[in-house]
PDB file of C-alpha atoms in Angstrom:
ATOM      1  CA  MET A   1      53.637 112.581  83.810  1.00 51.00           C
ATOM      2  CA  PHE A   2      55.214 111.292  86.147  1.00 54.00           C
ATOM      3  CA  HIS A   3      55.013 106.758  86.743  1.00 57.00           C
ATOM      4  CA  GLU A   4      54.981 105.444  89.525  1.00 64.00           C
ATOM      5  CA  VAL A   5      58.187 102.625  89.654  1.00 58.00           C
ATOM      6  CA  ASP A   6      57.733  99.965  91.233  1.00 61.00           C
ATOM      7  CA  GLU A   7      61.087  98.635  92.149  1.00 65.00           C
ATOM      8  CA  LYS A   8      64.608 100.150  92.679  1.00 67.00           C
ATOM      9  CA  LEU A   9      66.561 101.137  90.395  1.00 66.00           C
ATOM     10  CA  ASN A  10      69.819  98.837  91.046  1.00 72.00           C
ATOM     11  CA  LEU A  11      72.639 100.736  89.000  1.00 65.00           C
ATOM     12  CA  ASN A  12      75.616  98.866  91.024  1.00 70.00           C
ATOM     13  CA  LEU A  13      77.136 101.933  91.801  1.00 62.00           C
ATOM     14  CA  GLU A  14      78.695 101.184  95.027  1.00 65.00           C
ATOM     15  CA  ARG A  15      80.819  98.676  93.223  1.00 62.00           C
ATOM     16  CA  TYR A  16      83.183 102.642  91.760  1.00 57.00           C
ATOM     17  CA  PHE A  17      82.884 103.599  95.988  1.00 58.00           C
ATOM     18  CA  TYR A  18      86.321 104.720  97.672  1.00 56.00           C
ATOM     19  CA  GLU A  19      88.765 103.335  94.645  1.00 56.00           C
ATOM     20  CA  HIS A  20      88.252 105.342  92.364  1.00 58.00           C
ATOM     21  CA  HIS A  21      87.359 109.297  92.212  1.00 59.00           C
ATOM     22  CA  PHE A  22      87.514 112.233  90.733  1.00 59.00           C
ATOM     23  CA  GLY A  23      89.606 114.913  92.781  1.00 62.00           C
ATOM     24  CA  GLY A  24      88.987 115.062  96.527  1.00 65.00           C
ATOM     25  CA  THR A  25      91.123 112.654  99.225  1.00 66.00           C
ATOM     26  CA  LEU A  26      93.855 110.917  97.406  1.00 68.00           C
ATOM     27  CA  HIS A  27      94.480 107.392  98.484  1.00 64.00           C
ATOM     28  CA  PRO A  28      97.795 106.706  96.926  1.00 65.00           C
ATOM     29  CA  ALA A  29      99.483 103.916  97.032  1.00 62.00           C
ATOM     30  CA  GLN A  30     102.773 104.692  98.513  1.00 71.00           C
ATOM     31  CA  SER A  31     103.503 108.300  98.137  1.00 73.00           C
ATOM     32  CA  ILE A  32     101.567 111.469  96.731  1.00 74.00           C
ATOM     33  CA  PRO A  33     102.203 112.001  93.533  1.00 75.00           C
ATOM     34  CA  ASN A  34     104.537 115.422  92.707  1.00 78.00           C
ATOM     35  CA  GLU A  35     102.898 117.881  90.248  1.00 82.00           C
ATOM     36  CA  LEU A  36     100.027 116.735  90.799  1.00 83.00           C
ATOM     37  CA  SER A  37      96.542 119.073  90.262  1.00 84.00           C
ATOM     38  CA  GLU A  38      93.662 118.912  92.451  1.00 82.00           C
ATOM     39  CA  TYR A  39      91.642 117.663  89.078  1.00 84.00           C
ATOM     40  CA  TYR A  40      92.105 114.275  89.492  1.00 83.00           C
ATOM     41  CA  PHE A  41      90.617 110.841  88.021  1.00 83.00           C
ATOM     42  CA  GLU A  42      91.853 107.826  90.882  1.00 81.00           C
ATOM     43  CA  PHE A  43      91.045 103.873  89.743  1.00 79.00           C
ATOM     44  CA  ASP A  44      93.098 100.686  91.018  1.00 74.00           C
ATOM     45  CA  GLU A  45      92.670  97.245  89.570  1.00 71.00           C
ATOM     46  CA  SER A  46      89.373  96.398  90.105  1.00 66.00           C
ATOM     47  CA  PHE A  47      87.832  99.302  87.369  1.00 65.00           C
ATOM     48  CA  GLY A  48      87.145  97.032  84.795  1.00 63.00           C
ATOM     49  CA  SER A  49      89.255  94.961  84.401  1.00 62.00           C
ATOM     50  CA  LEU A  50      93.030  96.399  84.244  1.00 61.00           C
ATOM     51  CA  ASN A  51      95.993  94.787  85.508  1.00 61.00           C
ATOM     52  CA  ILE A  52      98.122  97.969  86.782  1.00 60.00           C
ATOM     53  CA  GLY A  53     100.945  95.764  88.431  1.00 60.00           C
ATOM     54  CA  GLY A  54      99.346  94.076  91.255  1.00 63.00           C
ATOM     55  CA  ASP A  55      97.313  95.736  93.973  1.00 69.00           C
ATOM     56  CA  SER A  56      98.213  99.433  92.477  1.00 75.00           C
ATOM     57  CA  VAL A  57      96.802 102.792  92.840  1.00 78.00           C
ATOM     58  CA  ALA A  58      97.150 104.684  89.808  1.00 81.00           C
ATOM     59  CA  GLN A  59      95.834 108.895  89.169  1.00 84.00           C
ATOM     60  CA  ILE A  60      95.721 110.460  85.549  1.00 86.00           C
ATOM     61  CA  ASP A  61      95.806 114.824  86.081  1.00 88.00           C
ATOM     62  CA  LEU A  62      92.727 115.757  83.964  1.00 87.00           C
ATOM     63  CA  LEU A  63      94.732 119.270  83.818  1.00 89.00           C
ATOM     64  CA  THR A  64      98.236 117.723  82.689  1.00 90.00           C
ATOM     65  CA  ASN A  65      96.951 114.368  80.833  1.00 90.00           C
ATOM     66  CA  LYS A  66      99.691 112.942  82.773  1.00 89.00           C
ATOM     67  CA  ILE A  67      99.481 109.445  84.554  1.00 86.00           C
ATOM     68  CA  HIS A  68     101.406 108.674  87.794  1.00 84.00           C
ATOM     69  CA  CYS A  69     101.152 104.252  88.625  1.00 80.00           C
ATOM     70  CA  ALA A  70     102.388 102.212  91.994  1.00 76.00           C
ATOM     71  CA  CYS A  71     101.852  99.870  93.263  1.00 74.00           C
ATOM     72  CA  GLY A  72     101.442  98.968  97.502  1.00 64.00           C
TER      73      GLY A  72
END
């Protein structure tokens, strides 16, 4: 049933390490946003081809749909 894999599957997921994540440890550019729940997605400009103000970090609160963005 299982096929042998000759090559390692490379999804290039290391590009999302640290800068982009769901919940957990927050890495804000300035301070922890008020009213941010523990359910959020955090990302910076290296996520896709965003331009959010130069060395910026943003959080989207998944409970309230509020967005917080700050530049370093």
